[in-house]
Short mmCIF file of C-alpha atoms in Angstrom, two decimals:
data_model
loop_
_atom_site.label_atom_id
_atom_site.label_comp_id
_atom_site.label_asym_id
_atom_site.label_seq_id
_atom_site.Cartn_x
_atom_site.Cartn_y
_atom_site.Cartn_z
CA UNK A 582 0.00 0.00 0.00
CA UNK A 583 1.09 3.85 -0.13
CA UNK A 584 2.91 3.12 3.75
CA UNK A 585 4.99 0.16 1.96
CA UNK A 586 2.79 -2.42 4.60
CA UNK A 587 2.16 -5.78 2.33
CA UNK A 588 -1.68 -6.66 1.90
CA UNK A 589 -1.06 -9.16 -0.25
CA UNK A 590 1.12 -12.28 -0.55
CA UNK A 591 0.71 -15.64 -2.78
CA UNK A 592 1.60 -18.61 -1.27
CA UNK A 593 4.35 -19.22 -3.42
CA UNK A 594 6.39 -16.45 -2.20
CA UNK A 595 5.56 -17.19 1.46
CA UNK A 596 6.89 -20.77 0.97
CA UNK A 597 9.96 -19.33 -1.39
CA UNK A 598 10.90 -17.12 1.99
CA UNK A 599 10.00 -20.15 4.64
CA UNK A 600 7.28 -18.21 5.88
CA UNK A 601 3.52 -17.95 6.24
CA UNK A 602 1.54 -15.69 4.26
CA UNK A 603 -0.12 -14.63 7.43
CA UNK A 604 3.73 -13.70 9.00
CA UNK A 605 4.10 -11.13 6.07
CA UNK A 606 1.18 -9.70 5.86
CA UNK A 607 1.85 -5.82 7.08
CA UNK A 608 4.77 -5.58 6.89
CA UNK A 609 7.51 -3.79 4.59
CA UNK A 610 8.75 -5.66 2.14
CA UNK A 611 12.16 -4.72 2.65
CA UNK A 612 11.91 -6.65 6.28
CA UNK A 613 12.64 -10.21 4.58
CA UNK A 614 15.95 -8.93 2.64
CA UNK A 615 19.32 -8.93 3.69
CA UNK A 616 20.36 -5.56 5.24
CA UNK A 617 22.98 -4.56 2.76
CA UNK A 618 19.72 -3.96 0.26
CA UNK A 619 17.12 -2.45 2.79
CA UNK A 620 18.28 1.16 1.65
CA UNK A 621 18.02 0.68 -2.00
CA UNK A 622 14.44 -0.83 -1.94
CA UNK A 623 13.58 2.19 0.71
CA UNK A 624 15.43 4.40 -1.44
CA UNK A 625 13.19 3.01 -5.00
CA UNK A 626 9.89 3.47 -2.98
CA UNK A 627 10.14 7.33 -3.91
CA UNK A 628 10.24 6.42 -7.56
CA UNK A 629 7.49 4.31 -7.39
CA UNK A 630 5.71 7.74 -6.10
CA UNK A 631 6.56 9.55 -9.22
CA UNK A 632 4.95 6.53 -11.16
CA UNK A 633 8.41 4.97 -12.30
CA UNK A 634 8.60 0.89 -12.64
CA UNK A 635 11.41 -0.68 -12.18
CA UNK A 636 12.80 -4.17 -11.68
CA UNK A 637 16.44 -4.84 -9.16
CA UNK A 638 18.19 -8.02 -8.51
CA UNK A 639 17.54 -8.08 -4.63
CA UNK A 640 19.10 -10.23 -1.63
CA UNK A 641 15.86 -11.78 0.35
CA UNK A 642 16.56 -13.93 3.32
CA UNK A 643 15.10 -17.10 4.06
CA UNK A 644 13.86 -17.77 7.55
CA UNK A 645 16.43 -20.43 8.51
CA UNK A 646 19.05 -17.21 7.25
CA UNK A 647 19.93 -18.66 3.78
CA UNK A 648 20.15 -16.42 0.71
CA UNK A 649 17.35 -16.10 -1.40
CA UNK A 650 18.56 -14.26 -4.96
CA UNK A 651 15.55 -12.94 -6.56
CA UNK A 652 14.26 -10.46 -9.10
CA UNK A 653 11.70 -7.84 -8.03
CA UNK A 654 9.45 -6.38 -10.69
CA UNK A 655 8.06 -2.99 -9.28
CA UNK A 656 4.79 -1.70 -10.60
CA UNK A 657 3.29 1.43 -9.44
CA UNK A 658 -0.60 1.99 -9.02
CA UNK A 659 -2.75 5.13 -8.70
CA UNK A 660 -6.64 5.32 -8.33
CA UNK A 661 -8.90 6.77 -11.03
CA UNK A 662 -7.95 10.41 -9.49
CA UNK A 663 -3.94 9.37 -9.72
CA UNK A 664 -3.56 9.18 -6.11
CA UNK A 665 -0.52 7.09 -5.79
CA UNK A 666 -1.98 3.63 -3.29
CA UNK A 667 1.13 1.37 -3.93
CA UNK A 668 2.95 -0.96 -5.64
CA UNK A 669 1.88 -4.33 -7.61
CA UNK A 670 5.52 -6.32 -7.19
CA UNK A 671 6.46 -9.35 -8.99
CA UNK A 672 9.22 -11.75 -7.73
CA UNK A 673 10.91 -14.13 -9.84
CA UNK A 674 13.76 -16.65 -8.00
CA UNK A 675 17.09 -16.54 -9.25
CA UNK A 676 19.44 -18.02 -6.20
CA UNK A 677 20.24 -20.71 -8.79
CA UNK A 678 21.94 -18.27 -11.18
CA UNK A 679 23.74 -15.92 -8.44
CA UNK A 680 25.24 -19.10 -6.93
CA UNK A 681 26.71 -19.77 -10.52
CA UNK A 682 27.87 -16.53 -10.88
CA UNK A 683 29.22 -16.92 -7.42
CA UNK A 684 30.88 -19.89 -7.71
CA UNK A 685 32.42 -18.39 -11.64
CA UNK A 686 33.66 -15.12 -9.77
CA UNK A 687 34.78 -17.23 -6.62
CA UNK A 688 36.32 -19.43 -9.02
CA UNK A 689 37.73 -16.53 -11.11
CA UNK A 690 39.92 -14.85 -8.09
CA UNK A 691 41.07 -18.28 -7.21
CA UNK A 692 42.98 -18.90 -10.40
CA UNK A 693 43.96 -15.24 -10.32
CA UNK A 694 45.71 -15.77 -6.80
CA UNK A 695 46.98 -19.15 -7.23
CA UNK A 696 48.60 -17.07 -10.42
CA UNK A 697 50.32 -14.40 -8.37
CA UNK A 698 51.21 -17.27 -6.04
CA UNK A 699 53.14 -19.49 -8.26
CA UNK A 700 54.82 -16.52 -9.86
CA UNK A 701 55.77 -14.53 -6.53
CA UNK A 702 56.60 -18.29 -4.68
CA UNK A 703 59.36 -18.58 -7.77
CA UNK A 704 61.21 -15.41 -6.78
CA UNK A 705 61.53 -16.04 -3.13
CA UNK A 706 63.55 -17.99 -1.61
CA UNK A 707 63.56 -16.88 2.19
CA UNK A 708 61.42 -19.27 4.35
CA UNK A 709 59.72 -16.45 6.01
CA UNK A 710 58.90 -15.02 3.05
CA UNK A 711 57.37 -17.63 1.32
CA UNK A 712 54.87 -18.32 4.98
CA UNK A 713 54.14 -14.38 4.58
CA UNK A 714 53.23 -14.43 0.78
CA UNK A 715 51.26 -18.00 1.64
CA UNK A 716 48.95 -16.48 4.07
CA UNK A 717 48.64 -13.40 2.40
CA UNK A 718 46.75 -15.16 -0.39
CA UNK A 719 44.88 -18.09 1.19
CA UNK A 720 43.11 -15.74 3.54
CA UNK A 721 41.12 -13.16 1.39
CA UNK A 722 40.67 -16.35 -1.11
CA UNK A 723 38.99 -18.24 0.90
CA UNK A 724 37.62 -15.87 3.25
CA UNK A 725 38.82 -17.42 6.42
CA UNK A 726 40.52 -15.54 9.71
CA UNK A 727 41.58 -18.62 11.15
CA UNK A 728 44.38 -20.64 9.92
CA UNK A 729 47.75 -21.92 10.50
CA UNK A 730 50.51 -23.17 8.60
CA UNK A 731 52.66 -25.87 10.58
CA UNK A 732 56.09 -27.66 9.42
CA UNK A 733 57.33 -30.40 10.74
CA UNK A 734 60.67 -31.98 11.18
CA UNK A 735 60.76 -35.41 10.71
CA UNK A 736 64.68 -35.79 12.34
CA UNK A 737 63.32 -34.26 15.63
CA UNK A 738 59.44 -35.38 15.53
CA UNK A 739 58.32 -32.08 16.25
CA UNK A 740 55.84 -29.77 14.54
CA UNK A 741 56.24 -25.65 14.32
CA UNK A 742 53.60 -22.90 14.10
CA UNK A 743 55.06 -20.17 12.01
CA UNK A 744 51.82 -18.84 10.78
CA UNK A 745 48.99 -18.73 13.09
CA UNK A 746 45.42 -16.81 12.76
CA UNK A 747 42.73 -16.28 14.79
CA UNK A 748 40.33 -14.30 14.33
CA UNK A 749 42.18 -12.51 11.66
CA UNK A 750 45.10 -11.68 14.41
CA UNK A 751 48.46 -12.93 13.95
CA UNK A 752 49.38 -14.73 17.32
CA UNK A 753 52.72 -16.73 18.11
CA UNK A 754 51.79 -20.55 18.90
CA UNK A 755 54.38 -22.83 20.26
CA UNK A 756 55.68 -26.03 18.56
CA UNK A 757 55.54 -29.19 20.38
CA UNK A 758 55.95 -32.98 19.85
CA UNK A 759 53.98 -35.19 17.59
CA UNK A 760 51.02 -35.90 19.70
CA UNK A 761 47.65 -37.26 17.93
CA UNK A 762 46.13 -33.91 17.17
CA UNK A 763 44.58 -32.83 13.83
CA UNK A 764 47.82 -31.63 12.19
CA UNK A 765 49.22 -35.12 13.74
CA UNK A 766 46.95 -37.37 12.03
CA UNK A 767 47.49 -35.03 8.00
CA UNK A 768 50.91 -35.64 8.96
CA UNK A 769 51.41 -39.25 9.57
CA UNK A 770 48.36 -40.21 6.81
CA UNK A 771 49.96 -37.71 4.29
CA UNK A 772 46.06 -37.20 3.33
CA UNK A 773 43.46 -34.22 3.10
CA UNK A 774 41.25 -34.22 6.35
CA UNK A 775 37.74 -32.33 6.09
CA UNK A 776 35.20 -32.48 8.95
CA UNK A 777 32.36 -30.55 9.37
CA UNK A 778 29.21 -31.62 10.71
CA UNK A 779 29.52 -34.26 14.21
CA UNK A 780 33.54 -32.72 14.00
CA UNK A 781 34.57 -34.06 17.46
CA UNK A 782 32.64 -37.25 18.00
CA UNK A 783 34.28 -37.74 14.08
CA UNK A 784 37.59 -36.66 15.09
CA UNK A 785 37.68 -39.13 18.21
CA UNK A 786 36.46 -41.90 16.08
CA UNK A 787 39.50 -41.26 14.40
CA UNK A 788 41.95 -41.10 17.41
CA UNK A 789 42.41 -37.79 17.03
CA UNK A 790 42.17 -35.05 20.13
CA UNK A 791 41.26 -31.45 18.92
CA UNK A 792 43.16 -28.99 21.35
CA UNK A 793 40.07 -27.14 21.88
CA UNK A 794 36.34 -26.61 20.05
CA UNK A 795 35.55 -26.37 16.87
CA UNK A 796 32.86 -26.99 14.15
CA UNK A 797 34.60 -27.08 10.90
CA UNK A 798 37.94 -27.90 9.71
CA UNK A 799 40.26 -28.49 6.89
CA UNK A 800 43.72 -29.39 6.67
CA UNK A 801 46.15 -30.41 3.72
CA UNK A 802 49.51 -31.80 3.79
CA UNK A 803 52.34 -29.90 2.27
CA UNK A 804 54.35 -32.59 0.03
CA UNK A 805 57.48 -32.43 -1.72
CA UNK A 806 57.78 -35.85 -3.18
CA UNK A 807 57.82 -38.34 -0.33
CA UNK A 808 58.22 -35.56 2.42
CA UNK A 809 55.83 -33.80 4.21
CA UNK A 810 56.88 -30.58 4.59
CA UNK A 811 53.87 -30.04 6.95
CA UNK A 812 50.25 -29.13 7.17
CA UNK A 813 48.30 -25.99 5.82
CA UNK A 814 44.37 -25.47 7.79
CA UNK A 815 41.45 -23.64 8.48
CA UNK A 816 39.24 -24.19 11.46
CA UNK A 817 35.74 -22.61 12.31
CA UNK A 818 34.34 -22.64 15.37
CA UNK A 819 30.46 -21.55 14.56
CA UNK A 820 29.88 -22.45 11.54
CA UNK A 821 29.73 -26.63 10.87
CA UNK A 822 29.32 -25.92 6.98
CA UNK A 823 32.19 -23.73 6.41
CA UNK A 824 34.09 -25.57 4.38
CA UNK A 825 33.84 -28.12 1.24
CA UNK A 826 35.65 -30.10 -1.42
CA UNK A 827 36.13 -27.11 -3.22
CA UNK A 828 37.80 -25.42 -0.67
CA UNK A 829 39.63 -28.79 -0.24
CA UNK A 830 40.64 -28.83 -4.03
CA UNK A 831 41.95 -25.04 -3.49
CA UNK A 832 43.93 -25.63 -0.78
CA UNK A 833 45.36 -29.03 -1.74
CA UNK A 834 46.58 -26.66 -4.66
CA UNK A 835 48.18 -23.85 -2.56
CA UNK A 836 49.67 -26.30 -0.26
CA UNK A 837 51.64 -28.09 -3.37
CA UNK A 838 52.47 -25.08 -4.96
CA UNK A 839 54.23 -23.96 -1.38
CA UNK A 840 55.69 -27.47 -0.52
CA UNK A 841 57.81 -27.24 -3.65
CA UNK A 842 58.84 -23.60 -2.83
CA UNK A 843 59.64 -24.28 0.54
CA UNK A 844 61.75 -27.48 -0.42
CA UNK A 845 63.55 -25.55 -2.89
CA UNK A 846 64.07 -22.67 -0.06
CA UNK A 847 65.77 -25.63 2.22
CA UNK A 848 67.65 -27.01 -0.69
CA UNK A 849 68.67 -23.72 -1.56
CA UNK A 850 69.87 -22.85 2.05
CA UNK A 851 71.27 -26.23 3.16
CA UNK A 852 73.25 -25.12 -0.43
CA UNK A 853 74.20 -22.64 1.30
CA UNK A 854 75.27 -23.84 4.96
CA UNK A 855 77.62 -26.56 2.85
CA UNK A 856 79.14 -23.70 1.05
CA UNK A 857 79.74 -21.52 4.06
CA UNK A 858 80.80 -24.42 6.58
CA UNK A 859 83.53 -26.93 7.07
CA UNK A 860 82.61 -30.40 5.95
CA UNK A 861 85.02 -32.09 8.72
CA UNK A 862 84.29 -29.82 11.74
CA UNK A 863 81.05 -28.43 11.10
CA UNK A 864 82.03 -24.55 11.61
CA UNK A 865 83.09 -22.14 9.22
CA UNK A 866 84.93 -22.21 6.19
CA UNK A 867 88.13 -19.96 5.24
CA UNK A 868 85.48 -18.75 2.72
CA UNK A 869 82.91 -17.47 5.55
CA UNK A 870 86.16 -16.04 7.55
CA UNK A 871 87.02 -13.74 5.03
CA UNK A 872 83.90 -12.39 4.30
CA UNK A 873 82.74 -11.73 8.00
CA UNK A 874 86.31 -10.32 8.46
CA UNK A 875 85.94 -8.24 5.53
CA UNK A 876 82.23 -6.64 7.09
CA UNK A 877 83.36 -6.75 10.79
CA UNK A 878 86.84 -4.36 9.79
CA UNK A 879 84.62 -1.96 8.24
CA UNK A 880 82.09 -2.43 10.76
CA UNK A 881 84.60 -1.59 13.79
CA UNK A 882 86.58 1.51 11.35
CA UNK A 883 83.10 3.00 11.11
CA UNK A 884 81.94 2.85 14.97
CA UNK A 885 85.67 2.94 16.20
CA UNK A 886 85.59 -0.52 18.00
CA UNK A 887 88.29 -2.73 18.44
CA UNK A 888 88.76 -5.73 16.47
CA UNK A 889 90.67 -9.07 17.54
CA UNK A 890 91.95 -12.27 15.95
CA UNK A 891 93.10 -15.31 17.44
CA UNK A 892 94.75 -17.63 15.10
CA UNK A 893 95.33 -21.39 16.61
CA UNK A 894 97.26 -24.45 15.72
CA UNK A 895 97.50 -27.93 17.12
CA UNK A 896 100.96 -28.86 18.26
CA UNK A 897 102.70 -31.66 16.84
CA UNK A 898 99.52 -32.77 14.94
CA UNK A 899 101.68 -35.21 12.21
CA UNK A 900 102.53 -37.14 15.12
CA UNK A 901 99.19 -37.39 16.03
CA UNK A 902 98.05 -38.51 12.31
CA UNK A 903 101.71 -40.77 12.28
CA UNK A 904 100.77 -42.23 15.79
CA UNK A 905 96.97 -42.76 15.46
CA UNK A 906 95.84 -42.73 12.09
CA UNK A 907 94.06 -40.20 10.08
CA UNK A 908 90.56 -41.46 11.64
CA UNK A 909 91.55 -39.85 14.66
CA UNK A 910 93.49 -37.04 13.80
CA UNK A 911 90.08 -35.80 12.21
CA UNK A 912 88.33 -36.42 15.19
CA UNK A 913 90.92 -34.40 17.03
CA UNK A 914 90.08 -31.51 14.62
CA UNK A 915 86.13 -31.53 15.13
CA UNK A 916 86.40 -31.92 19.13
CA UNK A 917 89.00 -29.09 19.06
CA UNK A 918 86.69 -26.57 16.83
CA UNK A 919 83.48 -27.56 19.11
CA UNK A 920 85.31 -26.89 22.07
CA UNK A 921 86.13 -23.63 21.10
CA UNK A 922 82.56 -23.01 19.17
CA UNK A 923 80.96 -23.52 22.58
CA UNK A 924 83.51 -21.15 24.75
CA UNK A 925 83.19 -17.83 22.48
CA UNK A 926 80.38 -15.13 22.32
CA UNK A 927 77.34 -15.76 19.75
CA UNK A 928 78.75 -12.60 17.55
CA UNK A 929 82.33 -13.97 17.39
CA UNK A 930 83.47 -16.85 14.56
CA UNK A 931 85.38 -19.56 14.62
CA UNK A 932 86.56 -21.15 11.41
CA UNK A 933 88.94 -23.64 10.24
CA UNK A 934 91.57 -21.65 8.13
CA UNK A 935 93.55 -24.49 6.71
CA UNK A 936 95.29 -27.88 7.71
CA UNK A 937 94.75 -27.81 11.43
CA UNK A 938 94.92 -24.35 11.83
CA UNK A 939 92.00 -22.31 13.27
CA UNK A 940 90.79 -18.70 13.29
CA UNK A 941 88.51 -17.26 16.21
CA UNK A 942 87.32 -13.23 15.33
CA UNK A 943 86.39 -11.21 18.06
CA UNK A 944 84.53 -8.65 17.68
CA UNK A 945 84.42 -5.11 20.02
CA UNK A 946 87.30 -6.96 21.74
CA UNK A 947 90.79 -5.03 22.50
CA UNK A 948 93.87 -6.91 22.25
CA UNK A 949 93.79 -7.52 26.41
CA UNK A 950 90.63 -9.23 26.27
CA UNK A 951 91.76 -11.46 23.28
CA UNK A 952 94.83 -12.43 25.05
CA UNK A 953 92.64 -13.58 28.06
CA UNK A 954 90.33 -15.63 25.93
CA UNK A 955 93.61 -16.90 24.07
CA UNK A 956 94.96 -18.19 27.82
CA UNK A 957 91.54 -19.45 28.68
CA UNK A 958 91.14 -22.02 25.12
CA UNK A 959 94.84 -22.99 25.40
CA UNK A 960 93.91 -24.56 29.23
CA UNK A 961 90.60 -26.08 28.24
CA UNK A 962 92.36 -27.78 25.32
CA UNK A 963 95.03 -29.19 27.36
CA UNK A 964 92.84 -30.86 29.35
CA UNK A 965 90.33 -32.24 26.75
CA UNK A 966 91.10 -35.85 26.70
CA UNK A 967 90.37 -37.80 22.92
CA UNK A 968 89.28 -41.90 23.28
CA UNK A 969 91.87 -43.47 20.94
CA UNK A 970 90.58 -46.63 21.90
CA UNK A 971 94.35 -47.41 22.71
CA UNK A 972 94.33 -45.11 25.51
CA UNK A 973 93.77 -41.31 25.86
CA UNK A 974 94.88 -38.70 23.96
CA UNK A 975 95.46 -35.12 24.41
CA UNK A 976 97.01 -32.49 23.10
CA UNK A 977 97.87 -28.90 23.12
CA UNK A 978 97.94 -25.44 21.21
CA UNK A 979 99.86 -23.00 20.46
CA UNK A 980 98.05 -19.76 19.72
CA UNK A 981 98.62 -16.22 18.10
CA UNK A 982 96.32 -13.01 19.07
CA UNK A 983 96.69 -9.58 17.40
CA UNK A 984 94.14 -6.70 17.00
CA UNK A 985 93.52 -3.47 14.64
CA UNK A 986 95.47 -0.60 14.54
CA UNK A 987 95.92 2.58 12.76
CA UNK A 988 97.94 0.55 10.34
CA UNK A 989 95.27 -2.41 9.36
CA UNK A 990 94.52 -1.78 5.74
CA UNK A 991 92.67 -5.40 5.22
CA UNK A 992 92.02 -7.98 7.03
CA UNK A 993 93.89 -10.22 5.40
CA UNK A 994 96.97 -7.61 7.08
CA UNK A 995 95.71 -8.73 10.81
CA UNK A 996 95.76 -12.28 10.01
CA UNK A 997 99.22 -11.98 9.11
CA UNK A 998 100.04 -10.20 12.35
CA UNK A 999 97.82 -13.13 14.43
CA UNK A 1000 100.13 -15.44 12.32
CA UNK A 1001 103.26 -14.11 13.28
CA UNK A 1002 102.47 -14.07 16.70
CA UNK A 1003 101.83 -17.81 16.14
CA UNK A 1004 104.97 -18.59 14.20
CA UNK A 1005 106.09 -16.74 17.84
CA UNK A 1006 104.39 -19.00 20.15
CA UNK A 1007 105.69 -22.58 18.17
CA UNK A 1008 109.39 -21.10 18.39
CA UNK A 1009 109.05 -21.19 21.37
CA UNK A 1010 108.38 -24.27 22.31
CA UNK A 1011 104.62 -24.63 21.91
CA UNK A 1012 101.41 -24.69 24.48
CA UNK A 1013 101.50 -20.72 24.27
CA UNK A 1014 100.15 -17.60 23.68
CA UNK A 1015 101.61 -14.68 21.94
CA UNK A 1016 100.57 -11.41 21.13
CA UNK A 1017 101.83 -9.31 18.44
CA UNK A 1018 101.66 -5.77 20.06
CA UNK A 1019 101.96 -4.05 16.63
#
């Protein structure tokens, strides 16, 4: 009528909207749509006034709160004296269409992102990076604030949380050891697991334990050939519909497309480590020594810091090879390099410069407090005892310390100072420090 009350509904429509005629009669018709489209159809009612028909794609609800698409056909109607007294309206149902057009759209963006995905995945080869880009695109995808991305090392039987959403808020979430939780189970079955309706009287019926409520979820496995590289997944906890085989089939696709770029990031940085580190002892090369000393001599020109080098070689070490073998004249070498690795700061180096000759940098250290460390590594090593298996074996060091001066142009120029202190110390006899003073 002219006051937008409904006088008149067929049954068809009432039963379209899951309601009774009776429930709509007087009331606006705009009270059964969605409330992104209640301004628009309050908005039209003034063109209906100035006798204009019309016909809008509009977003009904049903009563159980589904979507009903339809198309309203407006029709204006006067009296004999063109007093305006309402509107005839005509619906026609089109949810069938809109969900196609939906699903095309929905569809549509997914191939776009899983586009921009595979191309930005190929450029990056930083772990971190590749998690940040990952989430990036599977949330606005698939519409979905809560998810996590979890790898899992297979030496130490652990599982990590380096991505983890909830509620749209990043929040850190601690690793822990394989237990028999949802990312568990994807894990060890290397399968997709989707559970929606009944989730945790399903999820127990597969010996699995959620850590907390939920109504939906969906997890893939990451795989990169016969590894699992671990576990991409969404969870809901309202919703018990929130997810399907399509979004199964989406993700399955993300979470290949990342396993391969996060194997090639590992590959590429365990490339790395190997190029960087000393195959016998495990610490760094001569390689990695010279470029840290290169950055750390600028570094302590710029900000006026001292800058100390220790350079360290076994004494008598052919004897040791002559005596016991090569076996355990290697084994000599990595205990010797771990000692010291575990007696110097976190932002000092040790490396193996040649033979069994070592290099330890210290950085912001003056020559006094070199010389001091130098004292301290010569004692522990004296006393670290080697199982030959025919009786202990130790041995001793003799070591060289020098530090920048005004007259440092490179640092391959205090390495040769830390060496002649060394040559020093073995003239000597061995088992001692020496310092070149300048």
């Amino acid at each position: 009528d002219a006051q937008a009350s409904t006088t008149y509904v067929n049954p068809k429509l009432a039963e379209l909207l899951g309601y009774s005629v009776e429930q709509m009669i007087g009331r606006a018709v705009w009270a059964f749509m969605d409330e992104a489209d209640k301004p628009l159809a309050a908005a039209n009612l003034e063109r209906r006034r100035q006798g204009i028909a019309e016909q809008h794609d509009f977003k009904f609800l049903h009563e159980n709160g589904k979507a009903v698409w339809v198309i309203l056909n407006a029709t204006p109607l006067f009296d004999p004296g063109g007093k305006y007294e309402g509107v005839l309206a005509t619906v026609t149902d089109i949810s069938e269409r809109k969900r196609t057009e939906e699903a095309t759209l929905r569809r549509n963006a997914e191939l776009a992102a899983l586009n921009q995905l595979a191309q930005a995945l190929s450029k990056l080869a930083e772990p971190a990076a590749l998690l940040e880009l990952i989430y990036q695109v599977i949330s606005p995808v698939l519409d979905n604030r809560n998810l996590y991305i979890a790898l899992y090392d297979a030496a130490k039987q652990t599982v990590s949380f380096p991505v983890y959403s909830m509620e749209g808020r990043r929040i850190p979430w601690p690793g822990r050891r394989l237990s028999n939780g949802l990312t568990e189970h994807i894990i060890r079955t290397r399968a997709p697991l989707l559970l929606t309706r009944n989730l945790m009287a399903s999820a127990r019926a597969l010996g699995i334990t959620p850590g907390r409520e939920l109504r939906s979820y969906l997890g893939v496995p990451m795989l990169a050939g016969d590894r699992v590289v671990g576990v991409i997944a969404m969870r809901d906890h309202e919703r018990e519909d929130a997810f399907d085989p399509g979004h199964q089939e989406m993700l399955s696709t993300i979470a290949s497309q990342s396993a391969i770029a996060l194997e090639n990031a590992r590959l590429f940085a365990e490339t790395e480590r190997l190029a960087r580190t000393d195959a016998l002892t495990g610490i760094a090369n001569r390689r990695t020594l010279f470029e840290a000393g290169a950055r750390e001599l600028s570094r302590a020109r710029r900000f006026g810091h001292p800058l100390s080098a220790l350079m360290l070689d076994i004494d008598q070490f052919k004897q040791v090879n002559d005596t016991y073998g090569h076996a355990r004249g290697d084994e000599v070498l990595h205990v010797l390099a771990q000692r010291c690795q575990q007696h110097i700061r976190e932002s000092d180096l040790v490396a193996r410069y040649g033979g069994e000759e070592f290099v330890i940098l210290l950085v912001e250290t003056e020559l006094r407090g070199a010389r001091s460390l130098a004292e301290r590594l010569r004692d522990l090593l004296a006393q670290t005892v080697s199982d030959t298996g025919e009786g202990p074996l130790q041995v001793t060091v003799s070591i060289g310390v020098a530090a920048t001066n005004g007259e440092t142009v490179d640092f391959a120029a205090l390495l040769q100072r830390a060496d002649e202190a060394l040559y020093a110390a073995k003239q000597a006899g061995g088992n001692r420090v020496e310092v070149q003073q300048s």
